[in-house]
PDB file of C-alpha atoms in Angstrom:
ATOM      1  CA  MET A   1       0.000   0.000   0.000  1.00 44.00           C
ATOM      2  CA  SER A   2       1.379   3.393  -0.909  1.00 42.00           C
ATOM      3  CA  GLU A   3       2.131   5.923   1.828  1.00 39.00           C
ATOM      4  CA  ASN A   4      -0.240   8.417   0.232  1.00 43.00           C
ATOM      5  CA  VAL A   5      -3.110   5.935   0.226  1.00 47.00           C
ATOM      6  CA  GLN A   6      -2.451   5.003   3.855  1.00 43.00           C
ATOM      7  CA  GLU A   7      -2.661   8.639   4.872  1.00 41.00           C
ATOM      8  CA  GLN A   8      -6.047   9.064   3.197  1.00 51.00           C
ATOM      9  CA  ALA A   9      -7.646   5.960   4.796  1.00 58.00           C
ATOM     10  CA  THR A  10      -8.143   7.515   8.235  1.00 63.00           C
ATOM     11  CA  ALA A  11      -9.697   5.909  11.267  1.00 61.00           C
ATOM     12  CA  ALA A  12     -12.053   8.860  11.675  1.00 60.00           C
ATOM     13  CA  ALA A  13     -13.435   8.550   8.137  1.00 64.00           C
ATOM     14  CA  SER A  14     -13.791   4.767   8.110  1.00 63.00           C
ATOM     15  CA  GLY A  15     -15.073   4.747  11.700  1.00 62.00           C
ATOM     16  CA  ALA A  16     -17.770   7.292  10.909  1.00 63.00           C
ATOM     17  CA  SER A  17     -18.830   5.282   7.846  1.00 66.00           C
ATOM     18  CA  ALA A  18     -18.940   2.020   9.811  1.00 65.00           C
ATOM     19  CA  THR A  19     -20.982   3.592  12.602  1.00 67.00           C
ATOM     20  CA  GLU A  20     -23.454   5.124  10.144  1.00 68.00           C
ATOM     21  CA  ALA A  21     -23.817   1.830   8.277  1.00 65.00           C
ATOM     22  CA  PHE A  22     -24.464  -0.087  11.489  1.00 66.00           C
ATOM     23  CA  ARG A  23     -27.105   2.390  12.644  1.00 64.00           C
ATOM     24  CA  ALA A  24     -28.837   2.072   9.271  1.00 64.00           C
ATOM     25  CA  LYS A  25     -29.317  -1.680   9.664  1.00 64.00           C
ATOM     26  CA  GLN A  26     -32.905  -2.673  10.348  1.00 52.00           C
ATOM     27  CA  ARG A  27     -32.237  -4.892  13.331  1.00 60.00           C
ATOM     28  CA  ALA A  28     -34.869  -5.537  15.957  1.00 53.00           C
ATOM     29  CA  GLU A  29     -33.786  -5.288  19.568  1.00 58.00           C
ATOM     30  CA  ALA A  30     -32.658  -8.589  21.041  1.00 63.00           C
ATOM     31  CA  ALA A  31     -35.577 -10.414  22.630  1.00 71.00           C
ATOM     32  CA  SER A  32     -33.847 -10.906  25.973  1.00 80.00           C
ATOM     33  CA  SER A  33     -35.552 -11.030  29.335  1.00 90.00           C
ATOM     34  CA  LYS A  34     -34.520  -8.759  32.174  1.00 92.00           C
ATOM     35  CA  GLU A  35     -33.113 -11.814  33.918  1.00 94.00           C
ATOM     36  CA  ARG A  36     -30.830 -12.644  30.972  1.00 93.00           C
ATOM     37  CA  VAL A  37     -29.700  -9.038  30.591  1.00 92.00           C
ATOM     38  CA  SER A  38     -28.927  -8.960  34.306  1.00 96.00           C
ATOM     39  CA  THR A  39     -26.991 -12.232  34.119  1.00 97.00           C
ATOM     40  CA  LEU A  40     -24.876 -11.193  31.121  1.00 95.00           C
ATOM     41  CA  ALA A  41     -24.181  -7.682  32.366  1.00 95.00           C
ATOM     42  CA  THR A  42     -23.325  -8.900  35.858  1.00 97.00           C
ATOM     43  CA  GLU A  43     -20.907 -11.543  34.582  1.00 97.00           C
ATOM     44  CA  VAL A  44     -19.132  -9.096  32.242  1.00 96.00           C
ATOM     45  CA  ILE A  45     -18.755  -6.511  35.010  1.00 97.00           C
ATOM     46  CA  THR A  46     -17.638  -9.199  37.472  1.00 98.00           C
ATOM     47  CA  ALA A  47     -15.011 -10.408  34.968  1.00 97.00           C
ATOM     48  CA  VAL A  48     -13.631  -6.858  34.765  1.00 97.00           C
ATOM     49  CA  HIS A  49     -13.532  -6.697  38.568  1.00 98.00           C
ATOM     50  CA  ASP A  50     -11.566  -9.955  38.585  1.00 98.00           C
ATOM     51  CA  VAL A  51      -8.991  -8.593  36.115  1.00 97.00           C
ATOM     52  CA  ILE A  52      -8.543  -5.440  38.218  1.00 97.00           C
ATOM     53  CA  ARG A  53      -7.984  -7.472  41.386  1.00 98.00           C
ATOM     54  CA  ARG A  54      -5.678 -10.079  39.850  1.00 97.00           C
ATOM     55  CA  HIS A  55      -3.487  -7.514  38.090  1.00 98.00           C
ATOM     56  CA  LYS A  56      -3.623  -4.787  40.755  1.00 98.00           C
ATOM     57  CA  VAL A  57      -4.801  -2.147  38.280  1.00 97.00           C
ATOM     58  CA  THR A  58      -3.732   1.349  39.390  1.00 98.00           C
ATOM     59  CA  TYR A  59      -5.745   4.562  39.261  1.00 97.00           C
ATOM     60  CA  ALA A  60      -3.447   5.830  36.510  1.00 98.00           C
ATOM     61  CA  GLU A  61      -4.253   2.734  34.425  1.00 97.00           C
ATOM     62  CA  TYR A  62      -7.952   3.084  35.235  1.00 97.00           C
ATOM     63  CA  ASP A  63      -7.944   6.719  34.096  1.00 98.00           C
ATOM     64  CA  ALA A  64      -6.085   5.744  30.921  1.00 96.00           C
ATOM     65  CA  LEU A  65      -8.806   3.149  30.255  1.00 96.00           C
ATOM     66  CA  LYS A  66     -11.552   5.735  30.754  1.00 97.00           C
ATOM     67  CA  ALA A  67      -9.843   8.147  28.371  1.00 97.00           C
ATOM     68  CA  TRP A  68      -9.403   5.370  25.798  1.00 96.00           C
ATOM     69  CA  LEU A  69     -13.032   4.233  25.997  1.00 96.00           C
ATOM     70  CA  ILE A  70     -14.180   7.832  25.497  1.00 97.00           C
ATOM     71  CA  GLY A  71     -11.808   8.110  22.527  1.00 95.00           C
ATOM     72  CA  VAL A  72     -13.181   4.974  20.873  1.00 95.00           C
ATOM     73  CA  GLY A  73     -16.636   6.555  20.883  1.00 93.00           C
ATOM     74  CA  GLN A  74     -15.413   9.941  19.681  1.00 92.00           C
ATOM     75  CA  ASP A  75     -13.512   8.270  16.830  1.00 90.00           C
ATOM     76  CA  GLY A  76     -16.576   6.235  15.819  1.00 89.00           C
ATOM     77  CA  GLU A  77     -14.525   3.069  16.238  1.00 91.00           C
ATOM     78  CA  TRP A  78     -16.843   0.917  18.330  1.00 91.00           C
ATOM     79  CA  PRO A  79     -17.916  -1.114  15.251  1.00 89.00           C
ATOM     80  CA  LEU A  80     -14.247  -1.638  14.362  1.00 90.00           C
ATOM     81  CA  PHE A  81     -13.247  -2.613  17.910  1.00 94.00           C
ATOM     82  CA  LEU A  82     -16.142  -5.030  18.383  1.00 94.00           C
ATOM     83  CA  ASP A  83     -15.830  -6.601  14.923  1.00 92.00           C
ATOM     84  CA  VAL A  84     -12.061  -7.105  15.222  1.00 94.00           C
ATOM     85  CA  TRP A  85     -11.776  -8.408  18.791  1.00 96.00           C
ATOM     86  CA  ILE A  86     -15.218  -9.683  19.824  1.00 96.00           C
ATOM     87  CA  GLU A  87     -17.339 -10.753  16.839  1.00 95.00           C
ATOM     88  CA  HIS A  88     -15.451 -13.975  16.056  1.00 96.00           C
ATOM     89  CA  VAL A  89     -16.611 -15.487  19.383  1.00 97.00           C
ATOM     90  CA  VAL A  90     -20.236 -14.393  18.837  1.00 95.00           C
ATOM     91  CA  GLU A  91     -20.102 -15.986  15.356  1.00 95.00           C
ATOM     92  CA  GLU A  92     -18.624 -19.183  16.774  1.00 95.00           C
ATOM     93  CA  VAL A  93     -21.455 -19.523  19.296  1.00 96.00           C
ATOM     94  CA  ALA A  94     -24.196 -18.524  16.839  1.00 92.00           C
ATOM     95  CA  ASN A  95     -23.124 -21.148  14.277  1.00 93.00           C
ATOM     96  CA  GLU A  96     -21.909 -23.986  16.494  1.00 93.00           C
ATOM     97  CA  ASN A  97     -24.729 -26.274  15.291  1.00 92.00           C
ATOM     98  CA  ARG A  98     -24.653 -25.250  11.610  1.00 92.00           C
ATOM     99  CA  GLU A  99     -24.316 -27.988   8.996  1.00 95.00           C
ATOM    100  CA  GLY A 100     -22.579 -27.357   5.688  1.00 96.00           C
ATOM    101  CA  SER A 101     -20.152 -24.559   4.899  1.00 97.00           C
ATOM    102  CA  LYS A 102     -18.379 -22.636   7.632  1.00 96.00           C
ATOM    103  CA  GLY A 103     -19.108 -19.002   8.350  1.00 97.00           C
ATOM    104  CA  THR A 104     -17.033 -16.302   9.965  1.00 97.00           C
ATOM    105  CA  ILE A 105     -17.346 -12.627  10.866  1.00 96.00           C
ATOM    106  CA  GLU A 106     -19.092 -10.016   8.740  1.00 95.00           C
ATOM    107  CA  GLY A 107     -16.713  -7.233   9.725  1.00 91.00           C
ATOM    108  CA  PRO A 108     -17.489  -3.503   9.651  1.00 88.00           C
ATOM    109  CA  TYR A 109     -17.392  -2.881   5.888  1.00 92.00           C
ATOM    110  CA  TYR A 110     -20.528  -4.597   4.568  1.00 94.00           C
ATOM    111  CA  VAL A 111     -22.954  -2.477   2.532  1.00 94.00           C
ATOM    112  CA  PRO A 112     -26.352  -3.967   1.540  1.00 95.00           C
ATOM    113  CA  ASP A 113     -28.116  -3.643  -1.824  1.00 95.00           C
ATOM    114  CA  SER A 114     -25.044  -3.971  -4.036  1.00 97.00           C
ATOM    115  CA  PRO A 115     -25.595  -4.109  -7.838  1.00 98.00           C
ATOM    116  CA  GLU A 116     -27.151  -7.383  -8.996  1.00 98.00           C
ATOM    117  CA  PHE A 117     -25.821  -9.569 -11.823  1.00 98.00           C
ATOM    118  CA  GLN A 118     -26.629 -12.906 -13.415  1.00 96.00           C
ATOM    119  CA  ALA A 119     -24.695 -16.143 -12.908  1.00 97.00           C
ATOM    120  CA  GLU A 120     -21.452 -15.054 -14.616  1.00 97.00           C
ATOM    121  CA  ALA A 121     -20.423 -11.488 -13.915  1.00 98.00           C
ATOM    122  CA  THR A 122     -17.563  -9.081 -13.348  1.00 98.00           C
ATOM    123  CA  LEU A 123     -17.686  -7.012 -10.168  1.00 98.00           C
ATOM    124  CA  PRO A 124     -17.789  -3.247 -10.753  1.00 98.00           C
ATOM    125  CA  MET A 125     -14.241  -1.918 -10.947  1.00 98.00           C
ATOM    126  CA  ARG A 126     -12.206   0.906 -12.401  1.00 97.00           C
ATOM    127  CA  PRO A 127     -10.914   0.504 -15.980  1.00 95.00           C
ATOM    128  CA  ASP A 128      -7.349   0.440 -14.652  1.00 95.00           C
ATOM    129  CA  GLU A 129      -8.080  -1.574 -11.506  1.00 97.00           C
ATOM    130  CA  ALA A 130      -4.765  -2.768 -10.066  1.00 97.00           C
ATOM    131  CA  GLY A 131      -4.244  -6.326  -8.898  1.00 96.00           C
ATOM    132  CA  THR A 132      -4.135  -9.899 -10.142  1.00 97.00           C
ATOM    133  CA  PRO A 133      -7.313 -10.947 -11.984  1.00 97.00           C
ATOM    134  CA  LEU A 134      -9.249 -13.631 -10.107  1.00 98.00           C
ATOM    135  CA  LEU A 135     -12.043 -15.929 -11.265  1.00 98.00           C
ATOM    136  CA  PHE A 136     -14.041 -17.136  -8.271  1.00 98.00           C
ATOM    137  CA  GLN A 137     -16.490 -19.880  -9.234  1.00 98.00           C
ATOM    138  CA  GLY A 138     -18.525 -22.612  -7.637  1.00 98.00           C
ATOM    139  CA  GLN A 139     -21.933 -24.052  -6.852  1.00 98.00           C
ATOM    140  CA  VAL A 140     -24.489 -23.398  -4.131  1.00 98.00           C
ATOM    141  CA  ARG A 141     -26.308 -26.514  -2.938  1.00 98.00           C
ATOM    142  CA  GLY A 142     -28.135 -27.850   0.083  1.00 97.00           C
ATOM    143  CA  VAL A 143     -26.657 -30.262   2.623  1.00 97.00           C
ATOM    144  CA  ASP A 144     -28.519 -33.032   0.768  1.00 96.00           C
ATOM    145  CA  GLY A 145     -26.671 -32.143  -2.451  1.00 97.00           C
ATOM    146  CA  THR A 146     -29.598 -30.404  -4.162  1.00 97.00           C
ATOM    147  CA  PRO A 147     -28.457 -27.492  -6.376  1.00 98.00           C
ATOM    148  CA  LEU A 148     -30.047 -24.256  -5.199  1.00 98.00           C
ATOM    149  CA  ALA A 149     -31.275 -22.381  -8.240  1.00 98.00           C
ATOM    150  CA  GLY A 150     -31.245 -18.614  -7.920  1.00 97.00           C
ATOM    151  CA  ALA A 151     -29.094 -18.545  -4.788  1.00 98.00           C
ATOM    152  CA  ARG A 152     -27.666 -15.080  -4.147  1.00 98.00           C
ATOM    153  CA  VAL A 153     -23.919 -14.677  -3.737  1.00 98.00           C
ATOM    154  CA  GLU A 154     -22.988 -11.239  -2.365  1.00 98.00           C
ATOM    155  CA  MET A 155     -19.294 -10.410  -2.589  1.00 98.00           C
ATOM    156  CA  TRP A 156     -17.262  -7.443  -1.399  1.00 98.00           C
ATOM    157  CA  HIS A 157     -13.566  -7.035  -0.750  1.00 98.00           C
ATOM    158  CA  ALA A 158     -10.662  -4.617  -0.524  1.00 97.00           C
ATOM    159  CA  ASP A 159      -8.754  -3.429  -3.578  1.00 97.00           C
ATOM    160  CA  ASP A 160      -5.042  -3.895  -4.290  1.00 96.00           C
ATOM    161  CA  ASP A 161      -4.278  -1.114  -1.794  1.00 95.00           C
ATOM    162  CA  GLY A 162      -6.333  -2.772   0.946  1.00 95.00           C
ATOM    163  CA  LEU A 163      -9.143  -0.187   0.729  1.00 95.00           C
ATOM    164  CA  TYR A 164     -12.931  -0.675   0.632  1.00 96.00           C
ATOM    165  CA  SER A 165     -15.305   1.397  -1.444  1.00 96.00           C
ATOM    166  CA  GLN A 166     -17.628   3.603   0.637  1.00 93.00           C
ATOM    167  CA  TYR A 167     -15.065   3.513   3.475  1.00 91.00           C
ATOM    168  CA  ALA A 168     -12.113   5.203   1.764  1.00 90.00           C
ATOM    169  CA  PRO A 169     -12.025   8.327  -0.418  1.00 90.00           C
ATOM    170  CA  ASN A 170     -11.691   8.446  -4.194  1.00 91.00           C
ATOM    171  CA  LEU A 171     -13.213   5.021  -4.899  1.00 95.00           C
ATOM    172  CA  PRO A 172     -16.350   4.494  -7.026  1.00 97.00           C
ATOM    173  CA  GLU A 173     -19.373   3.793  -4.844  1.00 96.00           C
ATOM    174  CA  TRP A 174     -19.737   0.090  -5.646  1.00 98.00           C
ATOM    175  CA  ASN A 175     -16.145  -0.721  -6.505  1.00 98.00           C
ATOM    176  CA  LEU A 176     -15.537  -4.473  -6.025  1.00 98.00           C
ATOM    177  CA  ARG A 177     -19.028  -5.042  -4.617  1.00 98.00           C
ATOM    178  CA  GLY A 178     -21.833  -7.012  -6.216  1.00 98.00           C
ATOM    179  CA  THR A 179     -24.544  -9.674  -5.867  1.00 98.00           C
ATOM    180  CA  VAL A 180     -24.504 -12.568  -8.328  1.00 98.00           C
ATOM    181  CA  VAL A 181     -27.608 -14.743  -8.806  1.00 98.00           C
ATOM    182  CA  ALA A 182     -26.691 -18.386  -9.419  1.00 98.00           C
ATOM    183  CA  ASP A 183     -28.127 -20.273 -12.397  1.00 98.00           C
ATOM    184  CA  GLU A 184     -30.632 -23.149 -12.289  1.00 98.00           C
ATOM    185  CA  GLN A 185     -27.888 -25.540 -11.179  1.00 98.00           C
ATOM    186  CA  GLY A 186     -26.685 -23.190  -8.455  1.00 98.00           C
ATOM    187  CA  ASN A 187     -23.547 -22.341 -10.396  1.00 98.00           C
ATOM    188  CA  PHE A 188     -21.856 -18.931 -10.426  1.00 98.00           C
ATOM    189  CA  LYS A 189     -18.713 -17.295 -11.811  1.00 98.00           C
ATOM    190  CA  ILE A 190     -17.411 -13.999 -10.481  1.00 98.00           C
ATOM    191  CA  HIS A 191     -14.584 -12.118 -12.163  1.00 98.00           C
ATOM    192  CA  THR A 192     -12.746  -9.755  -9.856  1.00 98.00           C
ATOM    193  CA  ILE A 193      -9.199  -9.022  -8.648  1.00 98.00           C
ATOM    194  CA  GLN A 194      -7.304 -10.720  -5.842  1.00 97.00           C
ATOM    195  CA  PRO A 195      -7.407  -8.400  -2.801  1.00 96.00           C
ATOM    196  CA  ALA A 196      -4.398  -7.389  -0.744  1.00 95.00           C
ATOM    197  CA  PRO A 197      -3.727  -7.818   2.978  1.00 96.00           C
ATOM    198  CA  TYR A 198      -4.300  -4.613   4.898  1.00 95.00           C
ATOM    199  CA  GLN A 199      -3.912  -2.989   8.278  1.00 94.00           C
ATOM    200  CA  ILE A 200      -6.991  -1.855  10.124  1.00 91.00           C
ATOM    201  CA  PRO A 201      -6.868   1.945  10.676  1.00 88.00           C
ATOM    202  CA  THR A 202      -4.214   2.727  13.264  1.00 92.00           C
ATOM    203  CA  ASP A 203      -4.469   6.502  13.662  1.00 92.00           C
ATOM    204  CA  GLY A 204      -7.414   6.321  16.081  1.00 94.00           C
ATOM    205  CA  SER A 205      -8.125   4.718  19.436  1.00 95.00           C
ATOM    206  CA  CYS A 206      -7.917   1.131  18.168  1.00 95.00           C
ATOM    207  CA  GLY A 207      -4.473   1.962  16.812  1.00 95.00           C
ATOM    208  CA  LYS A 208      -3.467   3.338  20.211  1.00 96.00           C
ATOM    209  CA  LEU A 209      -4.437   0.037  21.830  1.00 96.00           C
ATOM    210  CA  ILE A 210      -2.469  -1.916  19.223  1.00 96.00           C
ATOM    211  CA  ALA A 211       0.630   0.236  19.743  1.00 97.00           C
ATOM    212  CA  ALA A 212       0.398   0.146  23.542  1.00 96.00           C
ATOM    213  CA  ALA A 213       0.056  -3.656  23.539  1.00 96.00           C
ATOM    214  CA  GLY A 214       2.746  -4.247  20.912  1.00 97.00           C
ATOM    215  CA  TRP A 215       0.348  -6.071  18.582  1.00 97.00           C
ATOM    216  CA  HIS A 216       0.220  -5.928  14.792  1.00 96.00           C
ATOM    217  CA  ALA A 217      -2.761  -4.471  12.899  1.00 96.00           C
ATOM    218  CA  TRP A 218      -2.871  -6.774   9.871  1.00 97.00           C
ATOM    219  CA  ARG A 219      -5.680  -8.759   8.326  1.00 97.00           C
ATOM    220  CA  PRO A 220      -4.853 -11.343   5.637  1.00 98.00           C
ATOM    221  CA  ALA A 221      -6.192 -10.852   2.122  1.00 97.00           C
ATOM    222  CA  HIS A 222      -9.774 -12.110   1.966  1.00 98.00           C
ATOM    223  CA  LEU A 223     -13.039 -12.169   0.056  1.00 98.00           C
ATOM    224  CA  HIS A 224     -16.234 -11.338   1.968  1.00 98.00           C
ATOM    225  CA  LEU A 225     -19.383 -13.260   1.051  1.00 98.00           C
ATOM    226  CA  LYS A 226     -23.001 -13.549   2.058  1.00 98.00           C
ATOM    227  CA  VAL A 227     -24.810 -16.476   0.438  1.00 98.00           C
ATOM    228  CA  SER A 228     -28.559 -16.935   0.696  1.00 98.00           C
ATOM    229  CA  ALA A 229     -31.294 -19.139  -0.744  1.00 97.00           C
ATOM    230  CA  PRO A 230     -34.981 -19.568   0.178  1.00 96.00           C
ATOM    231  CA  GLY A 231     -35.519 -22.042   2.985  1.00 96.00           C
ATOM    232  CA  HIS A 232     -31.862 -22.057   3.987  1.00 97.00           C
ATOM    233  CA  ARG A 233     -29.715 -20.313   6.595  1.00 96.00           C
ATOM    234  CA  LEU A 234     -27.749 -17.334   5.376  1.00 97.00           C
ATOM    235  CA  ILE A 235     -23.982 -17.894   5.298  1.00 97.00           C
ATOM    236  CA  THR A 236     -21.763 -14.925   6.130  1.00 97.00           C
ATOM    237  CA  THR A 237     -18.130 -15.798   5.590  1.00 98.00           C
ATOM    238  CA  GLN A 238     -14.659 -14.756   4.469  1.00 98.00           C
ATOM    239  CA  LEU A 239     -12.289 -16.743   2.262  1.00 98.00           C
ATOM    240  CA  TYR A 240      -8.506 -16.456   2.526  1.00 98.00           C
ATOM    241  CA  PHE A 241      -5.537 -17.397   0.347  1.00 97.00           C
ATOM    242  CA  ARG A 242      -3.140 -20.171   1.328  1.00 96.00           C
ATOM    243  CA  GLY A 243       0.357 -18.914   1.974  1.00 94.00           C
ATOM    244  CA  GLY A 244      -0.770 -15.306   2.260  1.00 93.00           C
ATOM    245  CA  SER A 245       0.574 -12.903   4.847  1.00 95.00           C
ATOM    246  CA  HIS A 246      -1.062 -13.084   8.293  1.00 97.00           C
ATOM    247  CA  VAL A 247      -3.298 -16.077   7.543  1.00 97.00           C
ATOM    248  CA  GLU A 248      -1.778 -17.615  10.678  1.00 96.00           C
ATOM    249  CA  ASP A 249      -2.065 -14.511  12.894  1.00 97.00           C
ATOM    250  CA  ASP A 250      -5.085 -12.529  11.726  1.00 97.00           C
ATOM    251  CA  ILE A 251      -5.746  -9.653  14.145  1.00 97.00           C
ATOM    252  CA  ALA A 252      -9.487 -10.428  13.933  1.00 97.00           C
ATOM    253  CA  SER A 253      -9.026 -14.175  14.686  1.00 97.00           C
ATOM    254  CA  ALA A 254     -11.478 -14.945  11.866  1.00 97.00           C
ATOM    255  CA  VAL A 255      -9.504 -17.498   9.809  1.00 98.00           C
ATOM    256  CA  LYS A 256     -10.665 -21.132   9.838  1.00 97.00           C
ATOM    257  CA  PRO A 257      -8.925 -23.993   7.990  1.00 97.00           C
ATOM    258  CA  GLU A 258     -12.065 -24.666   5.928  1.00 97.00           C
ATOM    259  CA  LEU A 259     -12.006 -21.092   4.595  1.00 98.00           C
ATOM    260  CA  ILE A 260      -8.558 -21.132   2.971  1.00 98.00           C
ATOM    261  CA  LEU A 261      -8.482 -21.119  -0.830  1.00 97.00           C
ATOM    262  CA  ASP A 262      -5.837 -22.597  -3.170  1.00 96.00           C
ATOM    263  CA  PRO A 263      -5.778 -20.367  -6.270  1.00 96.00           C
ATOM    264  CA  LYS A 264      -4.346 -21.845  -9.470  1.00 96.00           C
ATOM    265  CA  PRO A 265      -3.260 -20.117 -12.687  1.00 96.00           C
ATOM    266  CA  ALA A 266      -6.414 -19.370 -14.686  1.00 95.00           C
ATOM    267  CA  THR A 267      -7.105 -21.473 -17.757  1.00 92.00           C
ATOM    268  CA  SER A 268      -7.666 -18.193 -19.611  1.00 89.00           C
ATOM    269  CA  GLY A 269      -4.049 -17.252 -18.993  1.00 92.00           C
ATOM    270  CA  ARG A 270      -5.076 -14.136 -17.018  1.00 92.00           C
ATOM    271  CA  GLY A 271      -4.426 -14.214 -13.304  1.00 96.00           C
ATOM    272  CA  ASN A 272      -5.741 -16.925 -10.992  1.00 97.00           C
ATOM    273  CA  GLU A 273      -8.893 -18.955 -10.534  1.00 98.00           C
ATOM    274  CA  VAL A 274     -10.401 -20.852  -7.647  1.00 98.00           C
ATOM    275  CA  THR A 275     -13.449 -23.066  -7.152  1.00 98.00           C
ATOM    276  CA  TYR A 276     -15.373 -23.037  -3.870  1.00 98.00           C
ATOM    277  CA  ASP A 277     -18.796 -24.571  -3.277  1.00 98.00           C
ATOM    278  CA  PHE A 278     -21.257 -23.354  -0.650  1.00 98.00           C
ATOM    279  CA  VAL A 279     -23.281 -26.000   1.185  1.00 98.00           C
ATOM    280  CA  MET A 280     -26.359 -24.461   2.810  1.00 97.00           C
ATOM    281  CA  ASP A 281     -28.024 -25.680   5.995  1.00 96.00           C
ATOM    282  CA  ARG A 282     -31.793 -25.793   6.091  1.00 94.00           C
ATOM    283  CA  ALA A 283     -33.484 -22.927   7.913  1.00 92.00           C
ATOM    284  CA  GLU A 284     -35.193 -23.799  11.152  1.00 81.00           C
ATOM    285  CA  ALA A 285     -38.957 -24.202  10.821  1.00 64.00           C
TER     286      ALA A 285
END
């Protein structure tokens, strides 16, 4: 990633976009009883108390924590913080009984209602889009092997500089975002470019935590996908590239062995291609 591009992709800008996108989601409030809310809140607070006691947290450290928590909110980075360090455990619990393909975190950069295309399509991109061409193809079927005609395969990913459209300046609105409708046999082909690894924004409060703890800020290159079909459970997942940087130490802890791709040179002679099938679990009645 060029230094100039890094400077433009600020935490404040991407944080504000992520917060606005999250607020725009039409999500009903969790149907939790007062007893469950009390149990969860009490256990979280008690766990914090335990950390303070075990590690003899000082007032100076406590005040630094308060200042940092306030900064996360001011920077609009709560979606980033929660999606990077917390969401992978929520996803693990939510999908522990799922059959078929594995899911993983959505992350903070999803945008609904991307342009729709038929079974073979090229994602919207700039005429001079940098990066290695990639053909991503496969089939969507049920756990019983039935092809799922008309399944919807939403894809979004970073560009060759590690930037996402609608979260970084100077990118077309739907760059490298699209929804492909599979054919009658559940087959799809998506032409795109192979994304780059990237650092999450480090100039805001999340970056301060990373620096203070001596962690790295890198996510491995990945494709984001949401796959849906009537009567089946939505799959939200990310797919990674074998041998890529930080596949083994993703800051978001979202990599699973089943989600690692093995790209091969494309038969067309342009770039790489990979085949990955999605196996959908039946929706609960």
